[in-house]
XYZ file of C-alpha atoms in Angstrom:
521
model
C -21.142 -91.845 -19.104
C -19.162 -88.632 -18.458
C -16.565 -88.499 -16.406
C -16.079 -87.182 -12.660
C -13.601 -84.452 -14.448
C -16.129 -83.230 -17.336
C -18.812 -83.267 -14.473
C -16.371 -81.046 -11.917
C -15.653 -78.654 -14.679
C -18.897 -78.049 -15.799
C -20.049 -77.611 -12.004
C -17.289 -75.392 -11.631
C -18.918 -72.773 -14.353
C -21.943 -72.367 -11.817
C -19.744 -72.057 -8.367
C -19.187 -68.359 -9.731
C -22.680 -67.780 -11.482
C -24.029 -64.946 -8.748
C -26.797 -61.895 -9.583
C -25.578 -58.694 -8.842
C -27.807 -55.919 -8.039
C -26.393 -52.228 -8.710
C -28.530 -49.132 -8.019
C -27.229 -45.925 -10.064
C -28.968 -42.543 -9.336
C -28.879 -40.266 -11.979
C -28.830 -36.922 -10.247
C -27.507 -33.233 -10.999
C -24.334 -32.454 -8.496
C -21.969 -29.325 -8.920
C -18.369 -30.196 -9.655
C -14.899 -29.410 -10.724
C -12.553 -32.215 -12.531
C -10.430 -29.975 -13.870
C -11.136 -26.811 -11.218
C -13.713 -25.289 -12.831
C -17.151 -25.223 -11.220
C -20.461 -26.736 -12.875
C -23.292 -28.739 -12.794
C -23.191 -32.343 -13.680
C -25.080 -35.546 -14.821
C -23.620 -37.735 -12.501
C -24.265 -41.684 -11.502
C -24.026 -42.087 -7.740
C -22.908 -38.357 -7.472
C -19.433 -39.034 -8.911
C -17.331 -38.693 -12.305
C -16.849 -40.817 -13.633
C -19.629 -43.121 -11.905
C -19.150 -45.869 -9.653
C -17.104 -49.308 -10.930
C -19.839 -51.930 -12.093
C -18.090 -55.070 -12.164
C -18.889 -58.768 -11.964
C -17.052 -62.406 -13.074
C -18.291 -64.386 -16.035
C -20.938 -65.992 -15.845
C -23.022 -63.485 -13.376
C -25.938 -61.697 -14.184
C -26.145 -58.231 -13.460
C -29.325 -56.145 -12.752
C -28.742 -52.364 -12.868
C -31.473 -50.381 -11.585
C -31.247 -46.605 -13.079
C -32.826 -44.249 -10.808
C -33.691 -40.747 -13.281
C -33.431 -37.937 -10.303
C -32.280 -35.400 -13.134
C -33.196 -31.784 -11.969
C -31.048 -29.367 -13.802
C -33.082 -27.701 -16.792
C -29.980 -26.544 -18.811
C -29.547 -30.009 -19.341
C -31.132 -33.489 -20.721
C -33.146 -34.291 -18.242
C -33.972 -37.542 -19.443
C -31.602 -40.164 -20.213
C -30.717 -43.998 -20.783
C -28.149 -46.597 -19.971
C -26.184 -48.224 -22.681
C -23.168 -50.846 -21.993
C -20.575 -50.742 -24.336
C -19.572 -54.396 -25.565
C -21.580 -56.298 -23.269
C -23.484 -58.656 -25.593
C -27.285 -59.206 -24.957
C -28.907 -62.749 -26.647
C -32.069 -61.948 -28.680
C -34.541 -62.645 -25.817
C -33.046 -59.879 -23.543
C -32.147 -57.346 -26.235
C -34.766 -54.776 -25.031
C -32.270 -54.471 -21.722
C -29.438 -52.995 -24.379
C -30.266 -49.313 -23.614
C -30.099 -47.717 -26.863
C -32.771 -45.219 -26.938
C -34.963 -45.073 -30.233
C -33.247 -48.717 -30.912
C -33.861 -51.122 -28.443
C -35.541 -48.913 -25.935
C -36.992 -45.701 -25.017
C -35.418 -42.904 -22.783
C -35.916 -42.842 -18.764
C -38.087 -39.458 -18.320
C -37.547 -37.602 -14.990
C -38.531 -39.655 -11.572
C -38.568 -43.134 -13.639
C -36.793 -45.900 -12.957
C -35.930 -49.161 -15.108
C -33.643 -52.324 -14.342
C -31.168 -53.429 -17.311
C -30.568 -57.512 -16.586
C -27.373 -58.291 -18.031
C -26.591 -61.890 -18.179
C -22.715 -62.241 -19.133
C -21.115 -64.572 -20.822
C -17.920 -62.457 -21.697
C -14.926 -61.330 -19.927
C -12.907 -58.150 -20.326
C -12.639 -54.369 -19.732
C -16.114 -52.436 -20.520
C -18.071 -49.338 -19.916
C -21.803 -47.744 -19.098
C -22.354 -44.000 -20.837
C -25.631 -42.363 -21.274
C -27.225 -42.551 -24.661
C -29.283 -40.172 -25.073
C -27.700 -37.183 -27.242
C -24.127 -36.214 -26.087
C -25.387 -36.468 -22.708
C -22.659 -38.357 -21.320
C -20.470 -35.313 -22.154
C -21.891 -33.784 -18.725
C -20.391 -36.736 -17.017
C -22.877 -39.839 -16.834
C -20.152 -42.567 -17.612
C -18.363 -44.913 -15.689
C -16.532 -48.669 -16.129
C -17.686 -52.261 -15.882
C -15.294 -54.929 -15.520
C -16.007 -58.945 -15.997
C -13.889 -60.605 -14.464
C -12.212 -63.775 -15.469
C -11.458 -66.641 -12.698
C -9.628 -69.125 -15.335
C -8.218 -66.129 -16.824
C -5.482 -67.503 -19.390
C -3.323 -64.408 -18.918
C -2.956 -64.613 -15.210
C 0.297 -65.725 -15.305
C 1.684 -62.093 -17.031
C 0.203 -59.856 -14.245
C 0.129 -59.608 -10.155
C -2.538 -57.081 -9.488
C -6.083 -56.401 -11.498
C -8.565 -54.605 -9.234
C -10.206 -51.459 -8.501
C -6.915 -49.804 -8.164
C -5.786 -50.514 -11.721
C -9.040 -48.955 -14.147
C -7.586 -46.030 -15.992
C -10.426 -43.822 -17.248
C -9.635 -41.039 -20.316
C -12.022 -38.692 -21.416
C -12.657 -34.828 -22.741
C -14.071 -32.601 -20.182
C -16.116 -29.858 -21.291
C -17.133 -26.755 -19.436
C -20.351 -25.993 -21.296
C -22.886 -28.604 -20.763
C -23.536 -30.884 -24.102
C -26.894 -29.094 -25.003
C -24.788 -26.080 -25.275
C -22.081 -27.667 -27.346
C -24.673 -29.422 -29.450
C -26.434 -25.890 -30.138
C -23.241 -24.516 -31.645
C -22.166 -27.527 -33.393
C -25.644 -27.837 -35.805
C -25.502 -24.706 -36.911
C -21.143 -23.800 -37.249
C -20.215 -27.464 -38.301
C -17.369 -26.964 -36.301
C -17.393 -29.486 -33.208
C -16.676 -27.725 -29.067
C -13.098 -28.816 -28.709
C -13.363 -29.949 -25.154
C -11.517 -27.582 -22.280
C -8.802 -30.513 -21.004
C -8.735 -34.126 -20.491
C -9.037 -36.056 -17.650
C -7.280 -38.756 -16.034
C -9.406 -40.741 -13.703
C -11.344 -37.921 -13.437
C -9.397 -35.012 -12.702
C -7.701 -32.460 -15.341
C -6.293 -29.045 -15.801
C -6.885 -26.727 -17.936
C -4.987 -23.350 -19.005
C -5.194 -20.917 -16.482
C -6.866 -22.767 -14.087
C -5.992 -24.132 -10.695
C -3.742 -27.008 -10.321
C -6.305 -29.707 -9.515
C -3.837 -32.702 -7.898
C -3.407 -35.476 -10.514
C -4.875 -38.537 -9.960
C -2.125 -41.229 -8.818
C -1.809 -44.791 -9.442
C 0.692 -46.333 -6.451
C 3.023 -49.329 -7.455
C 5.222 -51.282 -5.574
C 8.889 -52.373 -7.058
C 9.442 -55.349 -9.216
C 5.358 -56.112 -9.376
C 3.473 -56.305 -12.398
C 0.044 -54.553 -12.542
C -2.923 -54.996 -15.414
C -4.358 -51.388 -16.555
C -7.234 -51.134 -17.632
C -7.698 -48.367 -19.971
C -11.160 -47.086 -21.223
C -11.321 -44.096 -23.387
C -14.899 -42.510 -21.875
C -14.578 -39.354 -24.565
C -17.402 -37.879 -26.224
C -14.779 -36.957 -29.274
C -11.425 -36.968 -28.183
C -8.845 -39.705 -29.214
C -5.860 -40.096 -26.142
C -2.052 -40.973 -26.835
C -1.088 -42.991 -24.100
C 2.607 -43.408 -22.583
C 4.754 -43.985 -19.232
C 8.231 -42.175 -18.733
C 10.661 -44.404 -18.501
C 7.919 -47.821 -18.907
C 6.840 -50.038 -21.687
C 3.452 -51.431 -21.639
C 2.297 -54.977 -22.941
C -1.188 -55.019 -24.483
C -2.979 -58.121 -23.621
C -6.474 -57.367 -24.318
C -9.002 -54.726 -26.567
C -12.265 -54.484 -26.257
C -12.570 -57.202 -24.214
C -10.850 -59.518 -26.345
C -7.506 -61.310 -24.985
C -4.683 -61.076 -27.052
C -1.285 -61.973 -28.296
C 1.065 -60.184 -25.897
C 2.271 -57.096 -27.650
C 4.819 -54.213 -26.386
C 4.804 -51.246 -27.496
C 5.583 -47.751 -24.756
C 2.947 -45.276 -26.962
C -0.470 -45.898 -28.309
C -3.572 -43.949 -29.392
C -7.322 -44.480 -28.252
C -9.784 -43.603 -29.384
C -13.299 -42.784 -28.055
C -15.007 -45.900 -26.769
C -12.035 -47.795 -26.727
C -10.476 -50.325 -24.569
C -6.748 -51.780 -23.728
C -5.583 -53.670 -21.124
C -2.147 -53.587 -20.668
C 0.486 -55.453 -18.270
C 3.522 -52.884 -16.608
C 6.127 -53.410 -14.811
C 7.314 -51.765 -11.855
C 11.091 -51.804 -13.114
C 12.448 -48.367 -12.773
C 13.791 -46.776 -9.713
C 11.956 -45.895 -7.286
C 10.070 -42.096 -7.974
C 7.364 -40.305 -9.467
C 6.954 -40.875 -12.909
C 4.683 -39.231 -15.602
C 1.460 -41.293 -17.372
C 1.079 -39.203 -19.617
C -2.480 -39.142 -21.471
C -1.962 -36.787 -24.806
C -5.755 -35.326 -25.754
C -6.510 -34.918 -29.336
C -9.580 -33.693 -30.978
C -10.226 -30.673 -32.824
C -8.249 -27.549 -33.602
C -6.299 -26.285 -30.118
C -6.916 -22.570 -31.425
C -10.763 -22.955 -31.286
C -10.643 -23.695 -27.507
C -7.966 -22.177 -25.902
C -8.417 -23.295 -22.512
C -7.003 -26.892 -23.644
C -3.542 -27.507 -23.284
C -2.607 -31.445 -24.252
C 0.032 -31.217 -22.456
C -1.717 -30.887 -19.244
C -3.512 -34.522 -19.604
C -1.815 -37.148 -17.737
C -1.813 -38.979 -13.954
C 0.948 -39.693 -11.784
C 2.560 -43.103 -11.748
C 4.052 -43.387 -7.998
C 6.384 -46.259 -6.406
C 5.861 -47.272 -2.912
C 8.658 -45.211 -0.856
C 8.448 -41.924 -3.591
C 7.883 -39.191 -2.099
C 4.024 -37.317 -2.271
C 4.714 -34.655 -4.941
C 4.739 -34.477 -8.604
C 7.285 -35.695 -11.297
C 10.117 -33.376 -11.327
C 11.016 -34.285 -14.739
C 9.175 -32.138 -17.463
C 5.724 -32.735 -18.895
C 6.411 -34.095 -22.417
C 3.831 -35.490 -25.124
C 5.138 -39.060 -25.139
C 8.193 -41.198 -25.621
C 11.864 -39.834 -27.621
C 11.884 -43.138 -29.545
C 8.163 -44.127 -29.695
C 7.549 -47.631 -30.483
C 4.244 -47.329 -31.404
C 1.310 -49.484 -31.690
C -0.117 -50.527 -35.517
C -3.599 -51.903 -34.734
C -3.085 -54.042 -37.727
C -0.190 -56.138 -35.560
C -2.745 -56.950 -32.913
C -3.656 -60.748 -32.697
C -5.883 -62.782 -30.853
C -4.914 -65.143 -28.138
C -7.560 -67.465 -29.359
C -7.538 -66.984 -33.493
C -10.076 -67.425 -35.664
C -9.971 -67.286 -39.560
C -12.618 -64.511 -40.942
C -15.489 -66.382 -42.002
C -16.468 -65.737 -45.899
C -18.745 -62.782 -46.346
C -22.230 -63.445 -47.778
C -22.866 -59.433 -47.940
C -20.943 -56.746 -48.829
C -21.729 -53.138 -47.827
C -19.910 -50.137 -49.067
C -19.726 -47.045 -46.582
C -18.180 -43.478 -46.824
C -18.906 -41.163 -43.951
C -19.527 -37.644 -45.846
C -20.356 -34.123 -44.253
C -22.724 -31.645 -46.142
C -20.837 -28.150 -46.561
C -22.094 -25.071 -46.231
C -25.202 -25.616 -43.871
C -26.249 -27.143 -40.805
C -23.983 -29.948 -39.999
C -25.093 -32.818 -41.098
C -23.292 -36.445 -41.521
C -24.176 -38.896 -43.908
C -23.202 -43.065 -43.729
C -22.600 -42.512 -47.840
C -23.139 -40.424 -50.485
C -26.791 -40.828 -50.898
C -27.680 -38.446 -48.435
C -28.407 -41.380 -46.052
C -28.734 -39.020 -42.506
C -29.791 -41.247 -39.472
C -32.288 -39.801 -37.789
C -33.498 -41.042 -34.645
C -37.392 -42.818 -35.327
C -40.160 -41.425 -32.745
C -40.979 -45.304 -32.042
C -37.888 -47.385 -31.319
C -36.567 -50.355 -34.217
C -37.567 -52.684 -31.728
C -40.849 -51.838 -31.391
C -41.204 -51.607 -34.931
C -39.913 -55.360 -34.950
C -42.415 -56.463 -32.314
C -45.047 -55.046 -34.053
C -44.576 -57.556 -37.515
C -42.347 -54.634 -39.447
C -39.994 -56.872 -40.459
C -38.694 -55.696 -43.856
C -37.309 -52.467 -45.699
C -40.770 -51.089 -46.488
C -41.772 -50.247 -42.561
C -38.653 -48.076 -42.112
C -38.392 -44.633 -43.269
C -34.974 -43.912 -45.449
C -33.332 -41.825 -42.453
C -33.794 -44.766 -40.034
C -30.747 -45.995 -42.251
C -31.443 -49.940 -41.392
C -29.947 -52.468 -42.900
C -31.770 -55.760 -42.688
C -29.641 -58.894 -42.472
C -30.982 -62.047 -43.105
C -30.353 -65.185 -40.729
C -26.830 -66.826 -41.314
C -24.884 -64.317 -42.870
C -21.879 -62.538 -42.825
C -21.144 -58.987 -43.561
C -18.598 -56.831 -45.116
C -18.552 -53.752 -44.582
C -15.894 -51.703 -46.284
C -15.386 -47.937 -45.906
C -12.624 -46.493 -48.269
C -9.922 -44.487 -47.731
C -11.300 -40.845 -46.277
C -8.907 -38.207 -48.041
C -10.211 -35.697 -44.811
C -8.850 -38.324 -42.135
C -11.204 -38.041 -39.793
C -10.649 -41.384 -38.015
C -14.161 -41.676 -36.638
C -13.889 -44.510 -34.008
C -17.158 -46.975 -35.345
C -18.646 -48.856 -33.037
C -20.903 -51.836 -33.401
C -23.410 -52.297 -30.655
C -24.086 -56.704 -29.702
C -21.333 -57.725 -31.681
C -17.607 -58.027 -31.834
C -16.443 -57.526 -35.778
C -13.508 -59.208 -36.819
C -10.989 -56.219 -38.028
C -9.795 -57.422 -41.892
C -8.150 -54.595 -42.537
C -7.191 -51.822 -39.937
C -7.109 -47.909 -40.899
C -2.987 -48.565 -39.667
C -2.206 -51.190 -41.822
C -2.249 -52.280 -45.511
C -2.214 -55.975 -44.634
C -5.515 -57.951 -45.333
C -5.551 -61.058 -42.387
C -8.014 -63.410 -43.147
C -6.465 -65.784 -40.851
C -6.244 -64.774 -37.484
C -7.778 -61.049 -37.687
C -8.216 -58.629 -34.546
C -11.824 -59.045 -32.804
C -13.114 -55.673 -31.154
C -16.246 -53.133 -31.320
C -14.487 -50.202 -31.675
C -11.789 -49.189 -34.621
C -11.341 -45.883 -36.150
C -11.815 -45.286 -40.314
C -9.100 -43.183 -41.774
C -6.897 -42.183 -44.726
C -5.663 -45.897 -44.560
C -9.292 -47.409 -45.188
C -11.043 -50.424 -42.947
C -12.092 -53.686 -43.581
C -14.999 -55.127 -41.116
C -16.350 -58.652 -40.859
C -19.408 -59.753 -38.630
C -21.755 -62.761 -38.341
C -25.649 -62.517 -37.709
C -25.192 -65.152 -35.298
C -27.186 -63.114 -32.320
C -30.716 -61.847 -33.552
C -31.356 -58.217 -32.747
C -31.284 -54.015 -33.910
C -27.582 -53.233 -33.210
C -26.828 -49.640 -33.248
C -23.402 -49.282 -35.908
C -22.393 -45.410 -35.555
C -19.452 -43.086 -35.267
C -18.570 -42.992 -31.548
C -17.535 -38.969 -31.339
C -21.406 -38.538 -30.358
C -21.571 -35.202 -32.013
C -20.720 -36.645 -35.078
C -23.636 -39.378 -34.199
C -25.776 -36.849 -33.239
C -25.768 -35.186 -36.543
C -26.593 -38.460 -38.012
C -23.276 -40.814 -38.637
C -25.000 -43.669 -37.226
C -27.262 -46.777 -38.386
C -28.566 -49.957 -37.009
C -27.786 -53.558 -37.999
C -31.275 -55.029 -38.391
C -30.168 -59.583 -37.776
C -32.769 -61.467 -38.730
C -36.605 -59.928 -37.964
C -38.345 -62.558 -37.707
C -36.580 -64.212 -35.322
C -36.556 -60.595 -33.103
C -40.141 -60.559 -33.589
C -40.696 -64.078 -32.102
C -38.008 -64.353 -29.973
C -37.289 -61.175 -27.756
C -39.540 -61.313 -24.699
C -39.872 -57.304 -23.216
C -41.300 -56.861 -19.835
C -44.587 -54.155 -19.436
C -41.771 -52.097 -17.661
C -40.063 -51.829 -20.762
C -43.200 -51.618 -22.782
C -44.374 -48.941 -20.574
C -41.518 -46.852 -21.034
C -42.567 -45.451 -24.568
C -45.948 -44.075 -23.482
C -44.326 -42.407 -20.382
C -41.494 -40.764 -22.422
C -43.745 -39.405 -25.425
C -46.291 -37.899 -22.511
C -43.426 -35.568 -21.607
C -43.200 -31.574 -22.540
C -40.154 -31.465 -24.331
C -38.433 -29.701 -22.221
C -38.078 -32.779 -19.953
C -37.435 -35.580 -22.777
């Protein structure tokens, strides 16, 4: 018989089991983050979009409402949720157009159901080209009611989501037209902090502030919502304790500078220690060659950090790029609260991003010329339809089918060009063998995340085909994806094909989106 205690605590699980129903409206809206005026892709009519959050154990039903307009732009477009893990049954609701889905064509709607069984800071984007460039992105927090970090922190709520991204003043079909053909990716026109920037030249847009009270300790959460850009991220006069990335809780570590990079998360505890004033976060863009856009100015990316009794105005002190004496974070010295050893790799994949010279740009996952390509009929569908092995997918679909049970490395070498291209694996947390940081090989209690960058250092990635399903594995600067640095992570076919259960809304997606002129896809 169990006891009253094992029956309370498993009760206790479904006390905070709720559905939550979230409408976004994808709509065009004219706007200024950083001053200067243009039209956006916006969810609810802000930038970034409105907070989507929830506590473990909910299920969450987001209902996307396409009301694009604006012809300069995508005017289709598609939901993804980055790190939110879908089981095989619901993996049609993962959003990734040409993967698990299909787009949402103008005046169509389409409810994702999310059922979550994770905790931790996340994020919705658009998916569909670098579409999310023009502003569709936004967070989504899962809350934790047994959280075992409680203790370190005071306050964790709306108040406390920092959001860094690139701002661009062009509108990503723009961008993307002059990338292809120059090879040479927009460098964005400033970053933004919480969604407002400057830029040089332009007007001085107020700073977005974060308000603090003295001797309290506050969780930030920090979500890098870039298209490209990585951010350096410091606090005059603060340290910062990182407790969690990507979701994942971990070892308390402090550190008063780190870098982020696109798609990525940290959550980190501060305390409100210094005297009372006005104090610079300071949020350092990088990405691309400053002379090719000379609106940005790095400097210029940053928020205030106020104490209760400061007075309304700006630091006084000067606008620097980051700490004197940086102690700075090695990803490699991240560990998890809750280890586990890497499990023993039954695969091995070798991978070496590569860019063609001299033509149209074009990115390759190796050597072999291996472009992805988006498919005109989703993986997915492909799956559902019996293709269940190499032979049904063309060679630019660059799928890798994994078999039941295993485990894969994947290792991608040093890059002499040090590109650090933030990869990002869709479904899954990888364990993080060796980061691009560090020369140290843990096989004991490795970092768990979905987004780490590849570099002159090399990477080491472990994952398990423990959840059934096409998981998109691609670079997360989206131009880079969009000239084809991507792939998908084909677990176990058969068990897709039988398993995953799509709805005729879903299946009726498809048909709706390839009856479009393409001017509207």
């Amino acid at each position: 018989m169990k006891s009253l205690s094992f029956i309370l605590a498993s009760l206790a699980g479904f006390v905070h089991a709720a559905t939550n129903d979230v409408t976004l409206d994808i709509f065009n809206v004219v706007a200024a983050p950083d001053g200067f005026v243009r039209s956006l892709v916006t969810a609810n009519g802000t930038f970034p979009g409105p907070l989507i959050k929830a506590t473990k154990g909910d299920t969450v039903r987001v209902t996307a409402n396409n009301k694009l307009t604006d012809p300069t732009m995508r005017r289709s477009t598609s939901i993804n949720f980055d790190g939110i893990f879908f089981d095989t049954e619901n993996s049609y609701n993962e959003g990734t157009p040409f993967v698990t889905s299909c787009p949402l064509g103008p005046n169509t709607s389409y409810t994702y159901e999310l059922p979550l069984v994770q905790t931790g800071s996340y994020w919705y984007h658009s998916d569909v080209s670098v579409q999310y460039g023009d502003g569709l992105r936004g967070p989504f927090i899962i809350y934790d009611p047994d959280d075992p970090q409680a203790h370190l922190y005071d306050v964790d709520d709306e108040s406390t989501i920092w959001q860094v991204g690139d701002w661009w003043h062009n509108t990503s079909v723009a961008n993307l037209a002059s990338y292809i053909p120059s090879e040479l990716i927009p460098v964005s026109d400033s970053g933004t902090f919480n969604g407002a920037g400057r830029y040089n030249g332009g007007p001085l847009v107020p700073y977005a502030v974060s308000n603090v009270k003295s001797g309290v300790r506050y969780r930030f959460r920090i979500i890098n919502i870039s298209t490209r850009s990585s951010f350096t991220m410091s606090i005059d006069n603060h340290t910062m304790t990182i407790i969690a990335a990507d979701g994942v809780p971990l070892v308390s570590h402090e550190v008063n500078e780190f870098i982020m990079h696109a798609g990525q998360r940290y959550d980190v505890v501060v305390t409100a220690n210094q005297p009372v004033g006005n104090y610079w976060i300071n949020a350092i863009l990088s990405g691309g060659n400053p002379a090719h856009n000379l609106n940005l100015n790095a400097t210029l990316g940053r928020g205030v950090f106020r104490y209760e009794g400061a007075p309304n105005e700006e630091p006084t002190t000067p606008m620097t790029l980051g700490p004197v004496n940086p102690n700075f974070l090695n990803e490699g010295d991240l560990r998890p609260l809750f280890p586990e050893p890497a499990p023993i790799p039954t695969i091995n994949f070798t991978l070496s991003p590569a860019m063609n010279v001299g033509g149209p740009a074009v990115w390759n996952l190796n050597v072999s010329d291996t472009q992805y390509i988006s498919p005109t009929v989703p993986t997915l569908v492909k799956v559902l339809d019996g293709v269940v092995n190499a032979s049904g997918f063309n060679s630019t679909e660059n799928t890798f089918i994994i078999p039941k049970g295993a485990v894969v490395q994947v290792t991608f070498p040093p890059d002499p060009d040090d590109e650090l291209h933030p990869f990002h694996l869709h479904g899954n947390n990888y364990y993080v063998i060796k980061a691009n940081q560090s020369d140290e090989i843990n096989l004991t209690n490795p970092l768990r995340r979905d987004v780490t960058a590849l570099g002159n250092g090399g990477t080491i990635l472990r994952f398990t085909t423990d959840r059934p399903g096409p998981w998109f594995f691609h670079c997360h600067i989206f131009y880079h994806l969009a000239a084809g640095l991507g792939s998908v992570m084909l677990e176990d076919p058969i068990t897709v094909e039988h398993e995953t259960k799509p709805t005729k809304v879903w299946d009726d997606l498809c048909a709706a989106y390839n009856a479009l002129p393409p001017e509207l896809q």
